[in-house]
Tab-separated table of C-alpha atoms and ligand atoms in Angstrom:
chain	number	residue	atom	x	y	z
A	1	MET	CA	-15.015	2.395	-13.962
A	2	VAL	CA	-11.706	3.380	-12.794
A	3	ARG	CA	-11.032	0.918	-9.156
A	4	ILE	CA	-8.899	2.202	-6.154
A	5	LEU	CA	-7.865	-1.189	-3.863
A	6	ALA	CA	-6.915	0.976	-0.232
A	7	VAL	CA	-4.942	-1.324	2.094
A	8	ASN	CA	-4.776	-0.428	5.726
A	9	GLY	CA	-1.233	-1.834	7.650
A	10	SER	CA	-2.125	-0.601	10.618
A	11	PRO	CA	-2.971	-2.878	13.752
A	12	ARG	CA	-4.921	0.119	14.969
A	13	ARG	CA	-8.609	0.864	13.671
A	14	LYS	CA	-8.336	4.594	14.732
A	15	GLY	CA	-4.654	5.234	14.340
A	16	ASN	CA	-2.851	8.234	12.805
A	17	THR	CA	-2.573	5.696	9.433
A	18	ALA	CA	-6.280	5.492	9.455
A	19	LEU	CA	-7.463	8.196	9.661
A	20	LEU	CA	-4.914	9.784	6.954
A	21	LEU	CA	-5.538	6.728	4.769
A	22	ASN	CA	-9.580	7.330	5.388
A	23	ARG	CA	-9.134	11.078	3.906
A	24	ALA	CA	-6.713	9.650	0.774
A	25	VAL	CA	-10.063	7.070	0.302
A	26	GLU	CA	-12.662	10.260	0.656
A	27	GLY	CA	-10.608	11.958	-1.958
A	28	ALA	CA	-10.651	9.418	-4.202
A	29	ARG	CA	-14.329	8.726	-3.848
A	30	GLU	CA	-15.658	12.424	-4.324
A	31	SER	CA	-13.520	12.172	-7.235
A	32	GLY	CA	-16.100	9.577	-8.639
A	33	VAL	CA	-13.957	5.789	-8.529
A	34	LEU	CA	-14.368	2.719	-6.923
A	35	VAL	CA	-12.636	2.463	-3.676
A	36	GLU	CA	-12.355	-0.941	-1.989
A	37	GLU	CA	-11.038	-1.046	1.534
A	38	VAL	CA	-9.201	-4.249	3.262
A	39	VAL	CA	-8.016	-3.486	6.781
A	40	LEU	CA	-5.228	-6.011	7.136
A	41	ARG	CA	-5.819	-6.916	10.975
A	42	GLU	CA	-9.486	-7.748	10.128
A	43	LEU	CA	-8.709	-10.765	7.804
A	44	LYS	CA	-6.386	-13.804	8.495
A	45	ILE	CA	-3.643	-13.810	6.174
A	46	SER	CA	-0.717	-16.708	6.571
A	47	PRO	CA	2.586	-15.571	6.093
A	48	CYS	CA	4.638	-16.738	2.872
A	49	MET	CA	5.712	-19.919	3.908
A	50	GLU	CA	8.107	-20.534	0.800
A	51	ILE	CA	6.763	-23.598	-0.934
A	52	TYR	CA	6.345	-22.154	-4.100
A	53	GLY	CA	3.060	-23.466	-5.454
A	54	CYS	CA	2.904	-19.853	-7.353
A	55	LYS	CA	5.239	-20.700	-9.797
A	56	THR	CA	2.752	-23.074	-11.302
A	57	SER	CA	-0.345	-20.960	-11.603
A	58	GLY	CA	1.110	-17.780	-10.571
A	59	ARG	CA	-1.147	-17.882	-7.650
A	60	CYS	CA	-0.281	-18.176	-3.508
A	61	VAL	CA	-1.811	-21.608	-2.764
A	62	ILE	CA	-2.058	-21.273	0.250
A	63	GLN	CA	-6.019	-20.561	0.739
A	64	ASP	CA	-6.929	-18.215	3.346
A	65	ASP	CA	-8.247	-14.162	3.268
A	66	PHE	CA	-5.175	-13.140	0.693
A	67	GLN	CA	-7.192	-14.804	-2.595
A	68	THR	CA	-9.505	-11.959	-2.362
A	69	VAL	CA	-6.930	-9.426	-1.539
A	70	TYR	CA	-5.410	-11.079	-4.445
A	71	ASP	CA	-8.233	-10.933	-6.853
A	72	GLN	CA	-8.636	-7.152	-6.153
A	73	LEU	CA	-5.213	-6.621	-6.421
A	74	VAL	CA	-4.932	-7.518	-9.749
A	75	ALA	CA	-7.887	-6.098	-10.908
A	76	CYS	CA	-7.353	-2.063	-9.499
A	77	ASP	CA	-6.132	0.672	-11.758
A	78	GLY	CA	-4.589	2.121	-8.475
A	79	PHE	CA	-3.591	1.094	-5.173
A	80	MET	CA	-3.123	3.138	-1.548
A	81	LEU	CA	-0.839	1.381	0.702
A	82	ALA	CA	-0.769	2.650	4.396
A	83	SER	CA	1.589	1.202	7.181
A	84	PRO	CA	2.832	2.717	10.589
A	85	ILE	CA	7.060	2.404	11.017
A	86	PHE	CA	7.685	-0.322	12.624
A	87	PHE	CA	11.819	-0.653	13.212
A	88	TYR	CA	11.693	1.665	10.911
A	89	THR	CA	10.013	-0.699	7.765
A	90	VAL	CA	6.314	-1.194	7.712
A	91	SER	CA	4.419	-2.558	10.271
A	92	ALA	CA	3.867	-6.629	10.598
A	93	LEU	CA	0.753	-7.066	8.770
A	94	THR	CA	1.535	-4.953	5.836
A	95	LYS	CA	4.856	-7.294	5.393
A	96	ILE	CA	2.791	-10.019	5.425
A	97	PHE	CA	0.877	-9.098	2.651
A	98	MET	CA	3.629	-8.153	1.009
A	99	ASP	CA	5.286	-11.160	1.084
A	100	ARG	CA	2.314	-13.000	0.026
A	101	CYS	CA	2.592	-10.623	-2.946
A	102	GLN	CA	5.950	-13.264	-4.081
A	103	SER	CA	3.240	-14.971	-6.263
A	104	LEU	CA	2.688	-11.994	-8.597
A	105	TRP	CA	6.648	-11.965	-8.816
A	106	ALA	CA	7.052	-15.325	-9.629
A	107	LYS	CA	3.854	-14.746	-12.112
A	108	LYS	CA	5.945	-11.842	-13.512
A	109	TYR	CA	8.836	-12.880	-13.592
A	110	LEU	CA	9.352	-17.172	-13.465
A	111	ILE	CA	6.185	-17.668	-16.043
A	112	GLU	CA	5.851	-14.491	-17.907
A	113	LYS	CA	9.531	-14.692	-18.095
A	114	ARG	CA	10.045	-10.716	-17.920
A	115	SER	CA	13.435	-9.588	-17.577
A	116	PHE	CA	14.779	-8.234	-14.455
A	117	GLY	CA	14.817	-4.101	-14.057
A	118	GLU	CA	12.192	-4.002	-16.490
A	119	THR	CA	9.894	-1.264	-15.385
A	120	ASN	CA	6.305	-1.018	-16.566
A	121	PRO	CA	4.240	0.702	-14.693
A	122	LYS	CA	0.870	0.757	-15.781
A	123	ARG	CA	-0.966	1.615	-12.599
A	124	LYS	CA	0.187	3.963	-9.874
A	125	GLY	CA	0.462	3.811	-6.271
A	126	LEU	CA	0.380	6.060	-3.411
A	127	PHE	CA	2.088	5.052	0.159
A	128	ILE	CA	1.243	6.938	3.418
A	129	ALA	CA	3.410	6.153	6.415
A	130	ALA	CA	3.187	7.827	10.443
A	131	GLY	CA	6.444	7.521	12.724
A	132	ALA	CA	6.717	9.144	15.332
A	133	THR	CA	10.312	10.018	15.476
A	134	ARG	CA	11.906	12.626	13.712
A	135	GLY	CA	14.885	11.859	12.394
A	136	LYS	CA	16.035	11.995	8.737
A	137	ARG	CA	16.494	8.562	7.495
A	138	LEU	CA	12.942	7.316	9.475
A	139	PHE	CA	11.603	6.365	6.037
A	140	ASP	CA	15.090	5.199	4.017
A	141	GLY	CA	14.017	1.073	4.604
A	142	THR	CA	10.604	1.575	4.410
A	143	LEU	CA	10.768	3.403	0.967
A	144	LEU	CA	13.141	0.475	-0.502
A	145	THR	CA	10.807	-2.131	0.332
A	146	VAL	CA	7.799	-0.324	-1.231
A	147	ARG	CA	9.596	0.718	-4.460
A	148	TYR	CA	10.575	-2.807	-5.025
A	149	PHE	CA	6.903	-3.991	-3.999
A	150	PHE	CA	5.170	-1.525	-6.098
A	151	ASP	CA	7.530	-3.129	-8.807
A	152	THR	CA	6.444	-6.135	-8.525
A	153	LEU	CA	2.937	-5.436	-9.420
A	154	ASP	CA	3.984	-2.636	-11.940
A	155	MET	CA	3.123	-0.419	-9.915
A	156	GLU	CA	4.500	3.766	-10.606
A	157	VAL	CA	5.239	4.800	-6.716
A	158	TRP	CA	3.491	7.613	-7.945
A	159	ARG	CA	3.446	9.399	-4.703
A	160	THR	CA	4.512	9.175	-0.919
A	161	LEU	CA	3.214	11.100	2.067
A	162	LEU	CA	5.508	10.368	4.628
A	163	TYR	CA	4.913	12.101	8.588
A	164	ARG	CA	7.096	12.011	11.411
A	165	GLY	CA	6.442	12.838	14.988
A	166	LEU	CA	2.933	10.728	15.093
A	167	ASP	CA	2.535	8.896	17.830
A	168	LEU	CA	-0.359	7.956	19.962
A	169	GLU	CA	-3.316	7.520	18.427
A	170	GLY	CA	-5.475	10.355	16.783
A	171	ASP	CA	-1.900	12.394	16.725
A	172	VAL	CA	-2.489	12.945	12.964
A	173	LEU	CA	-5.292	15.023	14.194
A	174	LYS	CA	-3.477	17.774	15.611
A	175	HIS	CA	-2.124	18.328	11.976
A	176	PRO	CA	-5.523	19.255	9.877
A	177	GLU	CA	-2.675	19.934	6.803
A	178	TYR	CA	-1.510	16.497	6.638
A	179	LEU	CA	-5.228	14.830	6.941
A	180	GLU	CA	-5.672	17.708	3.571
A	181	GLU	CA	-2.727	16.685	2.168
A	182	ALA	CA	-3.931	13.315	2.027
A	183	TYR	CA	-7.176	14.079	1.126
A	184	GLN	CA	-5.793	16.012	-2.371
A	185	ALA	CA	-3.420	13.064	-2.896
A	186	GLY	CA	-6.526	11.041	-3.257
A	187	LYS	CA	-8.318	13.107	-5.340
A	188	GLU	CA	-5.512	13.650	-7.426
A	189	LEU	CA	-4.971	10.000	-8.064
A	190	ALA	CA	-8.688	9.718	-8.847
A	191	ILE	CA	-8.378	12.437	-11.750
A	192	GLN	CA	-5.055	10.844	-12.788
A	193	LEU	CA	-6.635	7.455	-12.908
A	194	SER	CA	-9.837	8.583	-14.753
A	195	GLY	CA	-7.327	10.849	-17.325
A	196	ARG	CA	-8.710	13.901	-16.809
A	197	SER	CA	-6.449	16.717	-15.852
A	198	SER	CA	-6.218	17.752	-12.335
A	199	MET	CA	-5.840	21.366	-13.403
B	201	FMN	C1	6.513	-2.133	17.368
B	201	FMN	C2	6.540	-0.605	17.052
B	201	FMN	C3	7.604	-0.449	16.564
B	201	FMN	C4	7.822	1.015	16.291
B	201	FMN	N1	8.580	1.271	15.803
B	201	FMN	C5	8.637	2.598	15.642
B	201	FMN	C6	10.280	3.299	14.682
B	201	FMN	O1	11.049	2.530	14.097
B	201	FMN	N2	10.442	4.765	14.757
B	201	FMN	C7	9.336	5.292	14.801
B	201	FMN	O2	9.377	6.656	14.756
B	201	FMN	N3	8.386	4.905	15.093
B	201	FMN	C8	8.546	3.615	15.625
B	201	FMN	N4	6.581	3.190	16.110
B	201	FMN	C9	5.657	4.085	16.397
B	201	FMN	C10	4.469	4.283	15.202
B	201	FMN	O3	5.410	4.048	14.477
B	201	FMN	C11	3.923	5.706	15.877
B	201	FMN	O4	3.111	4.943	17.035
B	201	FMN	C12	2.744	5.357	14.851
B	201	FMN	O5	2.149	6.784	14.720
B	201	FMN	C13	2.081	3.899	14.563
B	201	FMN	O6	0.554	4.758	13.930
B	201	FMN	P1	-1.151	4.296	13.347
B	201	FMN	O7	-1.758	5.094	14.368
B	201	FMN	O8	-1.032	4.291	12.422
B	201	FMN	O9	-1.158	2.463	13.952
B	201	FMN	C14	6.707	2.058	16.272
B	201	FMN	C15	5.061	1.330	17.091
B	201	FMN	C16	5.200	0.129	17.574
B	201	FMN	C17	4.141	-0.297	18.268
């Protein structure tokens, strides 16, 4: 069965990114795929400590909740990541999770000795972000980070849903069109991963 991992990197349980991600998850589930949800704020995940225990096994040696997420990440066919914009990048919760995936970077480049720049995206990822302001370059830094992160996961940045002008908890509810777009994206991702046509 097709598996999607959906990671929520917001400190708010019912914040804008959580509401958007929930709709994407609903869309995917209604299309018949298995979606596992991870809420980073509920987990105990240490930052990367740069001890590079992962250089030998490709697996992070810090024993905490990241271990389960690592297994889910390795096993999934598709990925959804949602984060609020904090100081023009992803939230600290999201960045800590990303940094722990340095173990996958080590596996790919140091253990399997794949060449840098070689892209072989076998999987598809959806990225969702919400920010309060409306600047043209609001998502520039974040998108660079996400691109290289997804690349490490052998994942194509299949689609990004980036929303400006969302600040207070639940602001996104004033924009049913954003929620609908997230729902449709989830549905389409599931359909594409299942090898079915969305037409
Ligand atoms: C620590 C912090 C930093 C933030 N930095 C930015 C920023 O750089 N640009 C911006 O547009 N909004 C910024 N915001 C606002 C959030 O992106 C916005 O409230 C967003 O909707 C929160 O999403 P959530 O409800 O999913 O947590 C910041 C908020 C916090 C708490």
